[in-house]
Short mmCIF file of C-alpha atoms in Angstrom, two decimals:
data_model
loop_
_atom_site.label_atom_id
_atom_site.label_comp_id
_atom_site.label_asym_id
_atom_site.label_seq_id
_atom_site.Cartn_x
_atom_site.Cartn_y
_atom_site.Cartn_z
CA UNK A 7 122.75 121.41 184.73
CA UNK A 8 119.11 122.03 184.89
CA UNK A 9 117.17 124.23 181.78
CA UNK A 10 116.86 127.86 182.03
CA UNK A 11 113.55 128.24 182.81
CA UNK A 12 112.08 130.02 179.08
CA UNK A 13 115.16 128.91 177.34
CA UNK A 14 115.17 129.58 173.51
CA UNK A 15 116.25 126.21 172.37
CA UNK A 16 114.30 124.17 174.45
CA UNK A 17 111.28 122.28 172.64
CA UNK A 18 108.31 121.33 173.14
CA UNK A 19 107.75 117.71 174.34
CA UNK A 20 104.21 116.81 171.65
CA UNK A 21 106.87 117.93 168.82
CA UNK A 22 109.62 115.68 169.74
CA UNK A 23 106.96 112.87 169.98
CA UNK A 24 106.17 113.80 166.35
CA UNK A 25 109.30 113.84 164.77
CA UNK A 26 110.03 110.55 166.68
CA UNK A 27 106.99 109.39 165.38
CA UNK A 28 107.88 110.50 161.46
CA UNK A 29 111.08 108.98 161.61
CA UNK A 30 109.77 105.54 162.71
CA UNK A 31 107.60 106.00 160.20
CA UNK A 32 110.05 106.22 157.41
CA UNK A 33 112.22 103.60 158.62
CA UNK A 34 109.19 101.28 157.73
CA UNK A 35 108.40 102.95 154.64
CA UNK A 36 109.81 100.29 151.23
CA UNK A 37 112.89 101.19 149.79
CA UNK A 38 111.23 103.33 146.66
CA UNK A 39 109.31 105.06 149.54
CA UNK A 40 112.25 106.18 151.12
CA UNK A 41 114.08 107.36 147.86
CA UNK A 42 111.23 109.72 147.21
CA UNK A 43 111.64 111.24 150.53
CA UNK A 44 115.43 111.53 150.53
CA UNK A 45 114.79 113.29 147.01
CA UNK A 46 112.18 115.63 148.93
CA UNK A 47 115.31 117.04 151.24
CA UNK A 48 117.44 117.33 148.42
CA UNK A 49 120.29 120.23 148.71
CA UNK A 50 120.34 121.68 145.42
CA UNK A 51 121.97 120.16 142.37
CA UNK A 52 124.73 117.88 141.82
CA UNK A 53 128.86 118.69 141.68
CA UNK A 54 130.36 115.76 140.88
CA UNK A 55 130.72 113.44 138.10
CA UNK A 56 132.03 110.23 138.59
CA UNK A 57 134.49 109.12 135.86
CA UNK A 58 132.83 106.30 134.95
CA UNK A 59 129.45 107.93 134.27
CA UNK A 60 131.35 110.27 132.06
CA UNK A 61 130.58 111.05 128.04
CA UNK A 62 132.12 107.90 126.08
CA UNK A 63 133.31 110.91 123.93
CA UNK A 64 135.74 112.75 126.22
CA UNK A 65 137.54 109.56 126.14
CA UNK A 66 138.84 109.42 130.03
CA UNK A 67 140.54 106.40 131.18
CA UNK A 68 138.97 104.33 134.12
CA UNK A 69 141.94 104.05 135.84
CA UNK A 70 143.67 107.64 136.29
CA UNK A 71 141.08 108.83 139.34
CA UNK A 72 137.52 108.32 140.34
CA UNK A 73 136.18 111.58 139.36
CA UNK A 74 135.42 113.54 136.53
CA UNK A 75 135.50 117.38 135.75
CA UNK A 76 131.63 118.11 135.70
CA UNK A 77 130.77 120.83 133.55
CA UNK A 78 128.91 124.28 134.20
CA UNK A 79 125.90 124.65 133.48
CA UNK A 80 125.94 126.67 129.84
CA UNK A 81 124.66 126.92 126.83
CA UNK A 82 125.11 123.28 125.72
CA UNK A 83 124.19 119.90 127.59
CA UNK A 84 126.48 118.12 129.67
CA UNK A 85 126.45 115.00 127.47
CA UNK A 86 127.06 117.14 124.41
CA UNK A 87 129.60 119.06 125.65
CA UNK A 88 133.41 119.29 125.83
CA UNK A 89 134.99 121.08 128.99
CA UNK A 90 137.47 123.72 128.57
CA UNK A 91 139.64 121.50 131.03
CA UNK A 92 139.79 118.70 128.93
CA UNK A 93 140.49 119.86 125.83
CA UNK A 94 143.71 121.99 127.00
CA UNK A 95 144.69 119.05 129.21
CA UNK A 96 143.97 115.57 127.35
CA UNK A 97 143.62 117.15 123.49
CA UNK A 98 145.70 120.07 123.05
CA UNK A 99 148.36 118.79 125.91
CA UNK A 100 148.77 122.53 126.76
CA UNK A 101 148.65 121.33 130.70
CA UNK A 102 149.48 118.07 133.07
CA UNK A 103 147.06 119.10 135.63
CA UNK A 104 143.36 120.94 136.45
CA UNK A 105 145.88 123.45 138.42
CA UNK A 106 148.09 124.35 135.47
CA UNK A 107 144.46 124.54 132.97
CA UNK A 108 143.00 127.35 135.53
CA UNK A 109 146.37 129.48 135.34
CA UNK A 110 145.91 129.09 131.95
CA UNK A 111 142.14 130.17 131.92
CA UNK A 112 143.10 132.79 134.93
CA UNK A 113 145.03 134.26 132.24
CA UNK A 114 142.60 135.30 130.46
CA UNK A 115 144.30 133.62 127.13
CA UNK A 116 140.91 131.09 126.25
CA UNK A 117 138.51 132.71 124.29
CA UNK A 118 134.98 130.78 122.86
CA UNK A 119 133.02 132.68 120.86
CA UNK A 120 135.15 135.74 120.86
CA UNK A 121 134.55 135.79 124.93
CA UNK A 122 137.02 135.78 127.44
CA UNK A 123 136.36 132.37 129.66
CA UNK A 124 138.20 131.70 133.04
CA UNK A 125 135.88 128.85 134.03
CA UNK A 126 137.85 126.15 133.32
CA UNK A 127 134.50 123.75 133.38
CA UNK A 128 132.85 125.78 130.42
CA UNK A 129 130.90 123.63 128.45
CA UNK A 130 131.74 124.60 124.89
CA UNK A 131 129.97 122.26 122.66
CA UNK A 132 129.22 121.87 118.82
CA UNK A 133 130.11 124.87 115.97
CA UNK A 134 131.69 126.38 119.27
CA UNK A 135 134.81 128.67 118.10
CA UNK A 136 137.86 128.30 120.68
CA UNK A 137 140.84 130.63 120.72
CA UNK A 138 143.91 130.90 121.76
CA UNK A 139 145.88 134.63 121.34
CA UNK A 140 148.92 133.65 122.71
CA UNK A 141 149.67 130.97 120.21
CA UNK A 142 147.42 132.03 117.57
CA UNK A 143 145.47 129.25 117.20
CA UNK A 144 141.91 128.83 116.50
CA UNK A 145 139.93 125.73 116.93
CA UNK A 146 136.05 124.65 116.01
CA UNK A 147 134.45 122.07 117.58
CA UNK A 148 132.79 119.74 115.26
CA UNK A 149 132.40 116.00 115.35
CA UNK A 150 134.38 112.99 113.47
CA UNK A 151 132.68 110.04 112.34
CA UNK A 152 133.20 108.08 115.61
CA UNK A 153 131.06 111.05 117.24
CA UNK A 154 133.87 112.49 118.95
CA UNK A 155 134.72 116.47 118.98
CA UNK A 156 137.74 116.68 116.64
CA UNK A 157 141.11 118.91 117.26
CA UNK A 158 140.23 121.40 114.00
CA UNK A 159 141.66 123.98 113.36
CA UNK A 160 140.55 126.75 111.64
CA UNK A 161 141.70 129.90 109.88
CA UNK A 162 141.50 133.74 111.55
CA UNK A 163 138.97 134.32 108.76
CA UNK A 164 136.85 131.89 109.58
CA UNK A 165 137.05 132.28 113.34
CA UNK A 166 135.16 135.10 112.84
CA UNK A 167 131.29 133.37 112.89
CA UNK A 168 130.01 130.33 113.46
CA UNK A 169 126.73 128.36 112.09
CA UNK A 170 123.96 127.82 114.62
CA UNK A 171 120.69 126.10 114.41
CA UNK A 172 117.28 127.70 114.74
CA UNK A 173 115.53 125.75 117.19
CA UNK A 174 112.57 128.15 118.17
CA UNK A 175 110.87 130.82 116.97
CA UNK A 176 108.34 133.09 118.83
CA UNK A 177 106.68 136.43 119.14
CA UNK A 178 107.38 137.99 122.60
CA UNK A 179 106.23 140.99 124.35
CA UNK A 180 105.53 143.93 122.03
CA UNK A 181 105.13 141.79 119.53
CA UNK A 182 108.79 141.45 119.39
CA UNK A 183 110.42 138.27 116.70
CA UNK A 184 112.76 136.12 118.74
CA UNK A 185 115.04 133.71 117.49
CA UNK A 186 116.53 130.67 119.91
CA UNK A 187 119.26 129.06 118.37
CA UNK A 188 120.99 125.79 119.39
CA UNK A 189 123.81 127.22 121.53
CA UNK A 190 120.88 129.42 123.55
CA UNK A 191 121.23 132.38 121.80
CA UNK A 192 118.30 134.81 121.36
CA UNK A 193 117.93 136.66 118.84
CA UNK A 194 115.34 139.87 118.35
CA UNK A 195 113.96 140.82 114.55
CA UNK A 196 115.33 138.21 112.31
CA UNK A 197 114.78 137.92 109.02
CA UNK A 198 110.92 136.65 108.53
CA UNK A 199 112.27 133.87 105.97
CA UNK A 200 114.14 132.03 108.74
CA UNK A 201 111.87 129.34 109.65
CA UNK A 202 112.88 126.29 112.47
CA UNK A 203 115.34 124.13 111.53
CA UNK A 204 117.24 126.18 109.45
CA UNK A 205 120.94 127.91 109.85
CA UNK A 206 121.98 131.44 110.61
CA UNK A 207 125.96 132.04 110.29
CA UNK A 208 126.34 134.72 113.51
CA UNK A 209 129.19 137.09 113.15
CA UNK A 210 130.91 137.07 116.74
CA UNK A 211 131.77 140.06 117.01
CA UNK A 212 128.14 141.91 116.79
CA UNK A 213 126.01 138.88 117.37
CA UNK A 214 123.85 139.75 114.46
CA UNK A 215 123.02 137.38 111.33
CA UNK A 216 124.75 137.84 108.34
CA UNK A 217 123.21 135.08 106.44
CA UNK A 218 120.79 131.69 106.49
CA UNK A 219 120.95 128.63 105.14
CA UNK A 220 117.06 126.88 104.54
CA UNK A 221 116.50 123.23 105.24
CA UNK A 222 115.73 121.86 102.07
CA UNK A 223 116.98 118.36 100.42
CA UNK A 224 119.97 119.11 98.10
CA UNK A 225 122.14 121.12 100.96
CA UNK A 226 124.86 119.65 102.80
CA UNK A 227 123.90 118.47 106.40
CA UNK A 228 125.90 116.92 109.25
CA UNK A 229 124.24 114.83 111.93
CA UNK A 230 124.93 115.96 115.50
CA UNK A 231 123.30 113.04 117.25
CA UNK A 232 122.16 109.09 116.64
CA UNK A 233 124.13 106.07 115.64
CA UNK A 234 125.39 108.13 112.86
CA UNK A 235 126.87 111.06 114.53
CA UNK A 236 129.46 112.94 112.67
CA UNK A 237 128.64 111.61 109.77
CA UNK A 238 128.49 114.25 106.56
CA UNK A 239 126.05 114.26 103.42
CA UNK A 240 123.46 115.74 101.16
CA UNK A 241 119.71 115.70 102.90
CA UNK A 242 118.04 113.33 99.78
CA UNK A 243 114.39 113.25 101.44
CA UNK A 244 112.52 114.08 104.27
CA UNK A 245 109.69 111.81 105.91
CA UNK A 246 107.10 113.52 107.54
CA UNK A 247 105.38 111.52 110.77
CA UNK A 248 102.87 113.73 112.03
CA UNK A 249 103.02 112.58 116.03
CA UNK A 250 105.83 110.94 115.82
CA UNK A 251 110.00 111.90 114.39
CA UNK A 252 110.40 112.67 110.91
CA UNK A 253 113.05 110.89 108.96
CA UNK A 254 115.71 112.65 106.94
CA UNK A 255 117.47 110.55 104.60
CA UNK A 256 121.29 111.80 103.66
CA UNK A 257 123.40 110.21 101.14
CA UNK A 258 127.26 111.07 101.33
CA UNK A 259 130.55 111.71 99.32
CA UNK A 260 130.68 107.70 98.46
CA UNK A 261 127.15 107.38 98.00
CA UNK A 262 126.53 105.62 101.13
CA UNK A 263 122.73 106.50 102.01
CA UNK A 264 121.58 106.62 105.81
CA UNK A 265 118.33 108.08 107.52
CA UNK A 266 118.30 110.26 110.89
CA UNK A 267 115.89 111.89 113.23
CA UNK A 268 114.97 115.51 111.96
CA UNK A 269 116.64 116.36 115.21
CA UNK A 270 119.49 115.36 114.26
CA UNK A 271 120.22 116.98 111.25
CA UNK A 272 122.80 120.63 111.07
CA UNK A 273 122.96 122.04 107.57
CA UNK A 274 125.96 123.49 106.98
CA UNK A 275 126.07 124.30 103.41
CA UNK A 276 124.22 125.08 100.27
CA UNK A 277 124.67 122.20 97.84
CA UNK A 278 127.69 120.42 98.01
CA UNK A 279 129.55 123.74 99.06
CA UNK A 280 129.72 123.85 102.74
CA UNK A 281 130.17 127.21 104.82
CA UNK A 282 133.00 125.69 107.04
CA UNK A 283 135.83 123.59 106.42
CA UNK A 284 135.72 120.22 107.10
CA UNK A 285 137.66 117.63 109.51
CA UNK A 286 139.71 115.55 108.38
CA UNK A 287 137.82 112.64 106.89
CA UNK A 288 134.97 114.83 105.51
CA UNK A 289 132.21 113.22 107.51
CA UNK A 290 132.59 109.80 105.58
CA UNK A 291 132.21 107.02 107.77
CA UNK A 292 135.09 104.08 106.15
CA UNK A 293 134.13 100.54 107.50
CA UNK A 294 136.32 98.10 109.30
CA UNK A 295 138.18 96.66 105.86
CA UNK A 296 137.73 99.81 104.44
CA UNK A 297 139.47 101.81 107.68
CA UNK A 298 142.00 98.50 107.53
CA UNK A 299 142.99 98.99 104.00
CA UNK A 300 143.82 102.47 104.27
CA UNK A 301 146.29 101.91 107.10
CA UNK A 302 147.88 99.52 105.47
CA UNK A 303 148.49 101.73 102.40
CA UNK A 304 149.62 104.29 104.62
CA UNK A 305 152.26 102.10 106.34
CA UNK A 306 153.78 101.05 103.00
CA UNK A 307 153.58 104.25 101.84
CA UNK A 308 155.90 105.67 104.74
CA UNK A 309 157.84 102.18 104.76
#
């Protein structure tokens, strides 16, 4: 059937030439050429994770599916993270399936941070407080030595706040303080001896800080990235490289002494007392004959 004469949809012959043009063009373009323009048309951001490309730390097997749950976007990174979904599904065992964790979440029984969560992707991530009213149970996510997040559980007390790391401090409009803490908090007038680098314990419930810790050598630290993750100790010395990292060197319980990025140092205590109670382990790092040994004391032991 022959065009309407002033159809709407009908184009214009120089413009089809062009965009036949453009695409022969692109066809001839080199394969980096033609990545950069496929990343030009992109269609917003990403939804899926394969399995595979997932954090060594959520400890997924290969074989069980092809996919991964890929967390929201939140206040920690999605390498650094734990999603709600897998730790009521593959730590806790509370569900078999994604479908069973979001009638959980649906619920409204999963609390982290003292807030009500129904996303069952939340990324909850370090010093992260996780409860659970129907069974009672509070959890905080902190690492073990093999820099995975650890099943702790914690006391009703002590569910109450959590430590957080100052990463920034600014003055904003009004010549308003603002504090940025590692979990993206901000918070307006703290205390002017709270410097970068330093801990605040938050009390959930208000938000506000009820106390700081200083970076200084002589407090308990644990390290929250590097080859020594999860690892526990006293900060001994700090190396300043001015363009460059500085080096913080932690010795711990057995007198093992290790150095870290600045970066990746938490304090969590003053002295040797920390502010939170430990995993199990306390953040010492056995090696492979030492690790050996112990399990075979435990098995005679129990044998």
């Amino acid at each position: 059937m022959p065009a309407r004469a002033g159809a709407g949809n009908a184009r214009n012959p120089a413009e089809c030439e062009t965009g036949l043009q453009e695409e022969l063009r692109s066809r001839c373009l080199p394969q980096n050429a033609q990545a950069s323009l496929r990343a030009r048309r992109a269609r917003g951001p990403k939804k899926h994770l394969k399995r595979v490309a997932a954090p060594k730390h959520w400890m997924l097997d290969k074989l069980t599916g092809v996919f991964a749950p890929r967390p929201s976007t939140g206040p920690h990174k999605l390498r650094e993270c734990l999603p709600l979904i897998i730790f009521l599904r593959n730590r806790l065992k509370y569900a078999l399936t994604g479908d069973e964790v979001k009638k959980i979440c649906m619920q409204r029984f999963i609390k982290i941070d003292g807030k009500v969560r129904t996303d069952i992707t939340y990324p909850a991530g370090f010093m992260d407080v996780i409860s659970i009213e129907k069974t009672g149970e509070h959890f905080r996510l902190v690492y073990d030595t093999k820099g995975r997040f650890a099943v702790h559980r914690i006391t009703p007390e002590e569910a109450k706040y959590k430590l957080c790391k100052v990463r920034k401090i600014f003055v904003g409009t009004k010549g308003i303080p603002h504090l940025v803490t590692h979990d993206a908090r901000t918070i307006r007038y703290p205390d002017p001896l709270i410097k970068v680098n330093d801990t605040v314990q938050i009390d959930l419930e208000t938000g506000k800080i009820t106390d700081f810790i200083k970076f200084d050598t002589g407090n308990l630290c644990m390290v929250t990235g590097g080859a020594n993750l999860g690892r526990i100790g006293v900060i001994t010395n700090r190396e300043r490289h001015p363009g460059s990292f500085d080096v913080v060197h932690v010795k711990d319980a057995n007198g093992n002494s290790f150095a870290t990025r600045l970066s990746n140092i938490f304090v969590i205590g003053k002295g040797n007392k920390p502010w939170i109670s430990l995993p199990r382990g306390k953040g010492i790092r056995l090696t492979i004959a030492e690790e050996r040994d112990k399990r075979l004391a435990a098995k005679q032991s129990s044998g």
